Amino acid sequence: MNNKYIYVNNKKIGPGEPTYIIAEISANHNGSLDRAIELVNLCSESGVDAIKLQTYTADTITINEDSEIFTIPGEGLWGGKTLYELYSEAYTPWEWHKTIKDTANSLGLDMFSSAFDKSAVDFLDKINVPAYKIASFEVTDTNLIAYAATKNKPLLISTGMANISDIDNAMKAVKGVNDSNQVLLFKCVSSYPAPPEAMNLRTIPYMSEIFNVPVGLSDHTLGTEISVAAVSLGAVAIEKHVTISRNDEGPDSKFSMEVDEMKDLVDQIRNVEKGLGNIFFGPTSSEKSNLQFQRSLIVTQDMSPGEIFTGENLRSIRPGFGLSPIFLDQIIGLKASKEIVRGTPISWDMISG
């Protein structure tokens, strides 16, 4: 497997292509299909490329158990809830998926989802998603990854918490099914929200190099800066959780990006793409009109034929209509071949030995 590009609905994703921007709805529907559809519409207006869901039920991802190991510790966002309680609240009903997908597709957006078990893989295949996402917490489930790979669709795999061996095992699980399968890895920090100092964005080009696949960023930080920086370092896809308002009481609201912020992010990324450009030296088209204001050699005192050029009567100043300043030392000590008026840009026909 050695492919720095993947194709989602014939959209090419990889180096030199527009950054593929994914709006993760996750639990921000807050239990309402109407709200989910509203989010899709708002995300379309923000300029994203794709909508992503999460496909599980509480029973496919955990069991209903309230012992200590099944309870989220601490005072954080989900602290004190059992896993079953959290996932019962956060899941997206499977019967909504096709409606959300049809809405997204009607707006020109891709729609795919994170599959958390084999039944989710099969369900998503039936509604013809163009790709599968594997979440960070499932990156070590090589059986799930291998099963998703049997569908011969692009796999987008998040790598939060994963070491190089974990990622390598995930890649081998895909390769063991079909060496031609398309994979995109996401650099990710599985904290909610993630602190900027934990992001280690310089891993992105290194990850792409050692695994020979395109790499994006699944970004759980607040704000836009980290995603924009990732694009400048070579991230080819950005995934951000999105909500209508962080003041909502949904399980994912507090670390999600509001829709107007998503539009700002899309605009910033598109500007960064323009700014990255290509390897280039010389005046750009926007600079050419300013070449006249570069320094050049200008006669600064009236000169008679035969008069010697000195540092007083020939200087490197603006504007840029004379010979280049690199010739100054070569011309000093030579003679004027004709009468030259102060303010004249010097040219070779005005100089004699």
CSV table of C-alpha atoms in Angstrom, one decimal:
chain,number,residue,atom,x,y,z
A,1,MET,CA,0.0,0.0,0.0
A,2,ASN,CA,1.6,3.2,-1.2
A,3,ASN,CA,-0.9,5.8,-2.2
A,4,LYS,CA,-0.9,9.4,-1.0
A,5,TYR,CA,-4.4,10.0,-2.4
A,6,ILE,CA,-7.8,8.6,-1.7
A,7,TYR,CA,-11.1,9.2,-3.6
A,8,VAL,CA,-14.4,9.8,-1.8
A,9,ASN,CA,-17.3,10.0,-4.3
A,10,ASN,CA,-14.6,10.6,-7.0
A,11,LYS,CA,-13.3,13.6,-5.0
A,12,LYS,CA,-9.5,13.4,-4.9
A,13,ILE,CA,-8.0,13.9,-1.4
A,14,GLY,CA,-4.3,14.3,-0.9
A,15,PRO,CA,-1.3,16.6,-1.3
A,16,GLY,CA,-2.0,19.6,-3.6
A,17,GLU,CA,-5.7,19.0,-3.6
A,18,PRO,CA,-8.2,21.2,-1.6
A,19,THR,CA,-8.4,20.2,2.0
A,20,TYR,CA,-11.3,17.9,2.6
A,21,ILE,CA,-13.3,19.4,5.5
A,22,ILE,CA,-15.5,17.2,7.5
A,23,ALA,CA,-18.2,18.4,9.9
A,24,GLU,CA,-18.8,15.8,12.6
A,25,ILE,CA,-22.3,16.0,13.9
A,26,SER,CA,-21.8,13.3,16.5
A,27,ALA,CA,-24.3,13.8,19.4
A,28,ASN,CA,-25.0,17.4,18.6
A,29,HIS,CA,-28.4,16.5,17.2
A,30,ASN,CA,-29.4,16.3,20.9
A,31,GLY,CA,-32.0,13.6,20.1
A,32,SER,CA,-33.8,15.5,17.3
A,33,LEU,CA,-33.8,14.5,13.7
A,34,ASP,CA,-35.0,18.0,12.8
A,35,ARG,CA,-32.0,19.5,14.5
A,36,ALA,CA,-29.7,17.1,12.7
A,37,ILE,CA,-31.1,18.2,9.4
A,38,GLU,CA,-30.8,21.8,10.4
A,39,LEU,CA,-27.1,21.2,11.2
A,40,VAL,CA,-26.5,19.6,7.8
A,41,ASN,CA,-28.0,22.6,6.1
A,42,LEU,CA,-26.0,25.1,8.2
A,43,CYS,CA,-22.8,23.1,7.5
A,44,SER,CA,-23.5,23.2,3.8
A,45,GLU,CA,-23.7,27.0,4.0
A,46,SER,CA,-20.3,27.0,5.8
A,47,GLY,CA,-18.6,25.4,2.9
A,48,VAL,CA,-17.6,22.0,4.3
A,49,ASP,CA,-17.2,18.9,2.0
A,50,ALA,CA,-18.7,16.2,4.1
A,51,ILE,CA,-21.0,15.3,7.1
A,52,LYS,CA,-20.0,12.6,9.4
A,53,LEU,CA,-22.1,10.6,11.9
A,54,GLN,CA,-21.4,7.9,14.4
A,55,THR,CA,-23.1,4.6,14.0
A,56,TYR,CA,-23.6,2.6,17.2
A,57,THR,CA,-26.1,1.8,19.9
A,58,ALA,CA,-25.3,1.6,23.6
A,59,ASP,CA,-25.7,-2.2,23.3
A,60,THR,CA,-23.2,-2.5,20.3
A,61,ILE,CA,-20.5,-0.4,22.0
A,62,THR,CA,-20.7,-1.5,25.7
A,63,ILE,CA,-23.0,-3.2,28.2
A,64,ASN,CA,-25.5,-1.9,30.7
A,65,GLU,CA,-23.3,-2.1,33.8
A,66,ASP,CA,-22.7,0.4,36.6
A,67,SER,CA,-19.6,-1.0,38.2
A,68,GLU,CA,-16.5,1.2,38.6
A,69,ILE,CA,-14.8,0.2,35.3
A,70,PHE,CA,-18.0,1.0,33.4
A,71,THR,CA,-18.3,4.5,35.0
A,72,ILE,CA,-16.5,7.6,33.7
A,73,PRO,CA,-14.3,8.9,36.5
A,74,GLY,CA,-13.7,12.5,37.5
A,75,GLU,CA,-15.6,15.8,37.3
A,76,GLY,CA,-15.2,16.3,33.5
A,77,LEU,CA,-17.7,16.6,30.7
A,78,TRP,CA,-19.0,13.1,31.2
A,79,GLY,CA,-17.8,12.4,34.7
A,80,GLY,CA,-20.1,10.1,36.8
A,81,LYS,CA,-22.1,8.7,33.9
A,82,THR,CA,-21.9,5.0,33.0
A,83,LEU,CA,-20.7,4.3,29.5
A,84,TYR,CA,-24.2,2.9,28.8
A,85,GLU,CA,-25.8,6.1,29.9
A,86,LEU,CA,-23.5,8.2,27.8
A,87,TYR,CA,-24.0,6.2,24.6
A,88,SER,CA,-27.7,5.9,25.1
A,89,GLU,CA,-27.9,9.7,25.2
A,90,ALA,CA,-25.3,10.4,22.4
A,91,TYR,CA,-26.1,7.8,19.7
A,92,THR,CA,-27.7,8.7,16.4
A,93,PRO,CA,-30.7,6.5,15.7
A,94,TRP,CA,-29.9,4.3,12.7
A,95,GLU,CA,-33.3,5.0,11.1
A,96,TRP,CA,-32.1,8.7,10.7
A,97,HIS,CA,-29.0,7.9,8.8
A,98,LYS,CA,-30.5,7.6,5.3
A,99,THR,CA,-32.5,10.8,5.7
A,100,ILE,CA,-29.4,12.7,6.9
A,101,LYS,CA,-27.4,11.2,4.0
A,102,ASP,CA,-30.0,12.1,1.4
A,103,THR,CA,-30.2,15.6,2.7
A,104,ALA,CA,-26.4,16.0,2.7
A,105,ASN,CA,-26.1,14.5,-0.8
A,106,SER,CA,-28.9,16.8,-2.1
A,107,LEU,CA,-26.7,19.7,-1.0
A,108,GLY,CA,-23.6,18.3,-2.7
A,109,LEU,CA,-22.0,17.0,0.5
A,110,ASP,CA,-20.6,13.5,1.1
A,111,MET,CA,-22.0,11.7,4.2
A,112,PHE,CA,-20.3,8.8,5.9
A,113,SER,CA,-20.0,7.6,9.4
A,114,SER,CA,-17.8,6.0,12.1
A,115,ALA,CA,-18.6,2.3,12.3
A,116,PHE,CA,-18.2,0.8,15.8
A,117,ASP,CA,-19.0,-2.8,15.1
A,118,LYS,CA,-19.6,-5.2,12.2
A,119,SER,CA,-23.3,-4.6,12.2
A,120,ALA,CA,-22.7,-0.9,11.8
A,121,VAL,CA,-20.3,-1.7,8.8
A,122,ASP,CA,-23.1,-3.8,7.2
A,123,PHE,CA,-25.8,-1.2,7.9
A,124,LEU,CA,-23.7,1.6,6.4
A,125,ASP,CA,-22.9,-0.5,3.4
A,126,LYS,CA,-26.6,-1.0,2.7
A,127,ILE,CA,-27.2,2.8,2.6
A,128,ASN,CA,-24.2,3.1,0.3
A,129,VAL,CA,-21.9,5.4,2.3
A,130,PRO,CA,-18.8,6.3,0.2
A,131,ALA,CA,-16.3,5.7,3.0
A,132,TYR,CA,-15.9,4.4,6.5
A,133,LYS,CA,-14.4,6.1,9.5
A,134,ILE,CA,-12.7,4.2,12.3
A,135,ALA,CA,-12.6,6.1,15.6
A,136,SER,CA,-9.5,6.4,17.7
A,137,PHE,CA,-10.9,4.2,20.5
A,138,GLU,CA,-11.4,1.4,17.9
A,139,VAL,CA,-8.0,1.7,16.2
A,140,THR,CA,-6.8,-1.3,18.1
A,141,ASP,CA,-9.8,-3.4,17.0
A,142,THR,CA,-8.1,-5.0,14.0
A,143,ASN,CA,-11.0,-7.4,13.4
A,144,LEU,CA,-13.3,-4.4,12.9
A,145,ILE,CA,-10.9,-2.7,10.7
A,146,ALA,CA,-10.3,-5.8,8.6
A,147,TYR,CA,-14.1,-6.3,8.3
A,148,ALA,CA,-14.6,-2.7,7.1
A,149,ALA,CA,-11.8,-3.2,4.6
A,150,THR,CA,-13.8,-6.1,3.0
A,151,LYS,CA,-16.3,-3.5,1.7
A,152,ASN,CA,-13.5,-2.0,-0.6
A,153,LYS,CA,-14.3,1.6,0.3
A,154,PRO,CA,-11.9,4.2,1.6
A,155,LEU,CA,-11.1,3.9,5.3
A,156,LEU,CA,-10.4,7.0,7.4
A,157,ILE,CA,-8.7,5.9,10.6
A,158,SER,CA,-8.2,8.2,13.6
A,159,THR,CA,-5.1,7.5,15.7
A,160,GLY,CA,-5.7,9.2,19.1
A,161,MET,CA,-3.8,7.4,21.8
A,162,ALA,CA,-2.2,5.0,19.3
A,163,ASN,CA,1.5,4.3,19.2
A,164,ILE,CA,3.3,3.5,16.0
A,165,SER,CA,2.8,-0.3,16.6
A,166,ASP,CA,-1.0,0.2,17.0
A,167,ILE,CA,-1.1,2.2,13.7
A,168,ASP,CA,1.0,-0.4,11.9
A,169,ASN,CA,-1.3,-3.2,13.1
A,170,ALA,CA,-4.3,-1.3,11.8
A,171,MET,CA,-2.6,-0.8,8.4
A,172,LYS,CA,-1.7,-4.5,8.3
A,173,ALA,CA,-5.3,-5.4,9.0
A,174,VAL,CA,-6.4,-3.4,5.9
A,175,LYS,CA,-3.5,-4.7,3.8
A,176,GLY,CA,-4.3,-8.3,4.8
A,177,VAL,CA,-7.7,-7.9,3.2
A,178,ASN,CA,-6.8,-5.9,0.1
A,179,ASP,CA,-3.5,-4.2,-0.5
A,180,SER,CA,-5.2,-1.7,-2.9
A,181,ASN,CA,-7.6,-0.4,-0.2
A,182,GLN,CA,-7.4,3.4,0.2
A,183,VAL,CA,-6.5,4.6,3.7
A,184,LEU,CA,-6.3,8.1,5.2
A,185,LEU,CA,-4.9,8.4,8.7
A,186,PHE,CA,-5.9,11.2,11.1
A,187,LYS,CA,-3.6,12.6,13.6
A,188,CYS,CA,-5.8,13.0,16.7
A,189,VAL,CA,-5.7,13.7,20.4
A,190,SER,CA,-8.6,12.0,22.2
A,191,SER,CA,-9.2,14.6,24.8
A,192,TYR,CA,-12.4,16.7,24.9
A,193,PRO,CA,-11.4,19.4,24.4
A,194,ALA,CA,-7.8,18.7,23.5
A,195,PRO,CA,-5.2,21.2,24.8
A,196,PRO,CA,-3.1,22.8,21.9
A,197,GLU,CA,0.2,21.8,23.6
A,198,ALA,CA,-0.8,18.1,23.2
A,199,MET,CA,-1.3,18.2,19.5
A,200,ASN,CA,2.2,17.6,18.2
A,201,LEU,CA,1.3,18.6,14.7
A,202,ARG,CA,4.8,17.9,13.4
A,203,THR,CA,3.8,14.3,13.5
A,204,ILE,CA,1.6,14.8,10.4
A,205,PRO,CA,4.2,14.8,7.7
A,206,TYR,CA,6.2,12.1,9.5
A,207,MET,CA,3.1,9.9,9.7
A,208,SER,CA,2.5,10.3,6.0
A,209,GLU,CA,6.1,9.5,5.2
A,210,ILE,CA,6.3,6.3,7.2
A,211,PHE,CA,2.9,4.9,6.4
A,212,ASN,CA,2.8,6.1,2.8
A,213,VAL,CA,-0.8,7.4,3.0
A,214,PRO,CA,-2.4,10.8,3.2
A,215,VAL,CA,-2.8,12.2,6.7
A,216,GLY,CA,-5.3,14.6,8.1
A,217,LEU,CA,-6.2,16.0,11.5
A,218,SER,CA,-9.2,15.1,13.6
A,219,ASP,CA,-9.2,18.2,15.8
A,220,HIS,CA,-10.8,18.4,19.2
A,221,THR,CA,-9.2,21.7,20.2
A,222,LEU,CA,-11.3,24.8,20.6
A,223,GLY,CA,-10.9,27.4,17.9
A,224,THR,CA,-9.5,27.3,14.4
A,225,GLU,CA,-5.8,27.9,14.8
A,226,ILE,CA,-4.7,24.2,15.2
A,227,SER,CA,-6.6,23.1,12.2
A,228,VAL,CA,-5.1,25.9,10.1
A,229,ALA,CA,-1.6,25.1,11.3
A,230,ALA,CA,-2.2,21.5,10.4
A,231,VAL,CA,-3.0,22.3,6.8
A,232,SER,CA,0.2,24.4,6.6
A,233,LEU,CA,2.1,21.2,7.7
A,234,GLY,CA,0.5,19.0,5.1
A,235,ALA,CA,-2.8,17.8,6.6
A,236,VAL,CA,-5.1,16.9,3.6
A,237,ALA,CA,-8.3,16.6,5.6
A,238,ILE,CA,-9.7,18.3,8.7
A,239,GLU,CA,-12.5,16.9,10.9
A,240,LYS,CA,-14.2,19.1,13.5
A,241,HIS,CA,-17.2,18.5,15.7
A,242,VAL,CA,-19.9,21.1,14.9
A,243,THR,CA,-22.9,22.3,16.8
A,244,ILE,CA,-25.5,25.1,16.6
A,245,SER,CA,-24.5,26.4,20.1
A,246,ARG,CA,-22.0,25.4,22.7
A,247,ASN,CA,-24.5,26.5,25.3
A,248,ASP,CA,-26.7,23.5,24.5
A,249,GLU,CA,-26.7,20.7,27.0
A,250,GLY,CA,-25.7,18.0,24.6
A,251,PRO,CA,-22.9,15.6,25.5
A,252,ASP,CA,-20.6,16.9,22.8
A,253,SER,CA,-21.6,20.6,22.8
A,254,LYS,CA,-18.9,22.0,25.0
A,255,PHE,CA,-16.0,21.0,22.8
A,256,SER,CA,-17.7,21.5,19.4
A,257,MET,CA,-17.3,24.3,16.9
A,258,GLU,CA,-20.3,26.5,16.3
A,259,VAL,CA,-21.5,26.7,12.7
A,260,ASP,CA,-20.3,30.3,12.2
A,261,GLU,CA,-16.9,29.3,13.5
A,262,MET,CA,-16.9,26.4,11.0
A,263,LYS,CA,-17.4,28.9,8.2
A,264,ASP,CA,-14.5,31.0,9.5
A,265,LEU,CA,-12.4,27.8,9.6
A,266,VAL,CA,-13.3,26.9,6.0
A,267,ASP,CA,-12.4,30.4,4.8
A,268,GLN,CA,-9.1,30.4,6.7
A,269,ILE,CA,-8.1,27.0,5.3
A,270,ARG,CA,-8.9,28.1,1.7
A,271,ASN,CA,-6.8,31.2,2.2
A,272,VAL,CA,-4.0,29.2,3.6
A,273,GLU,CA,-4.2,26.9,0.6
A,274,LYS,CA,-3.8,29.9,-1.6
A,275,GLY,CA,-0.9,31.1,0.4
A,276,LEU,CA,1.0,27.8,0.4
A,277,GLY,CA,1.1,27.9,-3.4
A,278,ASN,CA,4.2,26.3,-5.1
A,279,ILE,CA,8.0,26.6,-4.8
A,280,PHE,CA,8.5,29.9,-6.6
A,281,PHE,CA,11.1,32.6,-6.9
A,282,GLY,CA,10.9,36.0,-8.7
A,283,PRO,CA,8.2,38.6,-9.0
A,284,THR,CA,4.6,37.3,-8.8
A,285,SER,CA,2.0,38.8,-11.0
A,286,SER,CA,0.8,41.0,-8.2
A,287,GLU,CA,4.4,42.3,-7.6
A,288,LYS,CA,5.3,43.2,-11.2
A,289,SER,CA,4.0,46.7,-11.1
A,290,ASN,CA,6.2,47.4,-8.1
A,291,LEU,CA,9.4,46.4,-9.8
A,292,GLN,CA,9.8,50.1,-10.7
A,293,PHE,CA,10.3,50.9,-7.1
A,294,GLN,CA,13.3,48.7,-6.6
A,295,ARG,CA,16.7,50.3,-6.2
A,296,SER,CA,18.8,51.0,-9.3
A,297,LEU,CA,21.7,53.2,-10.3
A,298,ILE,CA,20.7,56.8,-10.9
A,299,VAL,CA,22.9,59.8,-11.7
A,300,THR,CA,22.5,62.3,-8.8
A,301,GLN,CA,24.5,65.2,-10.2
A,302,ASP,CA,24.7,66.8,-13.7
A,303,MET,CA,27.6,65.2,-15.5
A,304,SER,CA,29.7,66.3,-18.5
A,305,PRO,CA,31.2,64.0,-21.2
A,306,GLY,CA,34.4,62.5,-19.8
A,307,GLU,CA,33.5,63.1,-16.2
A,308,ILE,CA,34.4,60.2,-13.8
A,309,PHE,CA,31.7,58.4,-12.0
A,310,THR,CA,32.0,58.6,-8.2
A,311,GLY,CA,30.0,57.6,-5.2
A,312,GLU,CA,28.6,61.1,-5.1
A,313,ASN,CA,27.3,61.4,-8.7
A,314,LEU,CA,26.1,57.9,-9.1
A,315,ARG,CA,24.1,56.2,-6.4
A,316,SER,CA,21.9,53.2,-5.7
A,317,ILE,CA,18.4,54.7,-5.0
A,318,ARG,CA,14.8,54.2,-5.9
A,319,PRO,CA,13.2,54.0,-8.5
A,320,GLY,CA,14.3,51.0,-10.4
A,321,PHE,CA,14.7,52.2,-14.0
A,322,GLY,CA,18.5,52.2,-14.1
A,323,LEU,CA,21.1,49.4,-14.1
A,324,SER,CA,21.2,47.0,-11.1
A,325,PRO,CA,23.1,48.2,-8.0
A,326,ILE,CA,25.3,45.1,-8.4
A,327,PHE,CA,27.2,47.1,-11.1
A,328,LEU,CA,28.0,50.1,-8.9
A,329,ASP,CA,31.6,49.1,-8.0
A,330,GLN,CA,32.2,48.2,-11.7
A,331,ILE,CA,31.1,51.6,-12.9
A,332,ILE,CA,32.8,53.8,-10.3
A,333,GLY,CA,36.0,55.2,-11.9
A,334,LEU,CA,34.7,54.9,-15.5
A,335,LYS,CA,33.7,58.0,-17.5
A,336,ALA,CA,30.5,59.5,-18.8
A,337,SER,CA,30.2,59.1,-22.6
A,338,LYS,CA,27.8,61.9,-22.9
A,339,GLU,CA,26.2,64.7,-21.0
A,340,ILE,CA,23.9,63.3,-18.3
A,341,VAL,CA,21.2,65.2,-16.4
A,342,ARG,CA,20.7,64.7,-12.7
A,343,GLY,CA,18.0,62.1,-12.0
A,344,THR,CA,18.8,60.0,-15.1
A,345,PRO,CA,18.7,56.2,-14.7
A,346,ILE,CA,22.1,55.0,-15.9
A,347,SER,CA,22.5,52.6,-18.9
A,348,TRP,CA,25.6,51.1,-20.5
A,349,ASP,CA,25.5,53.5,-23.5
A,350,MET,CA,26.2,56.4,-21.0
A,351,ILE,CA,29.5,54.8,-19.9
A,352,SER,CA,32.9,54.7,-21.5
A,353,GLY,CA,36.2,53.2,-20.3
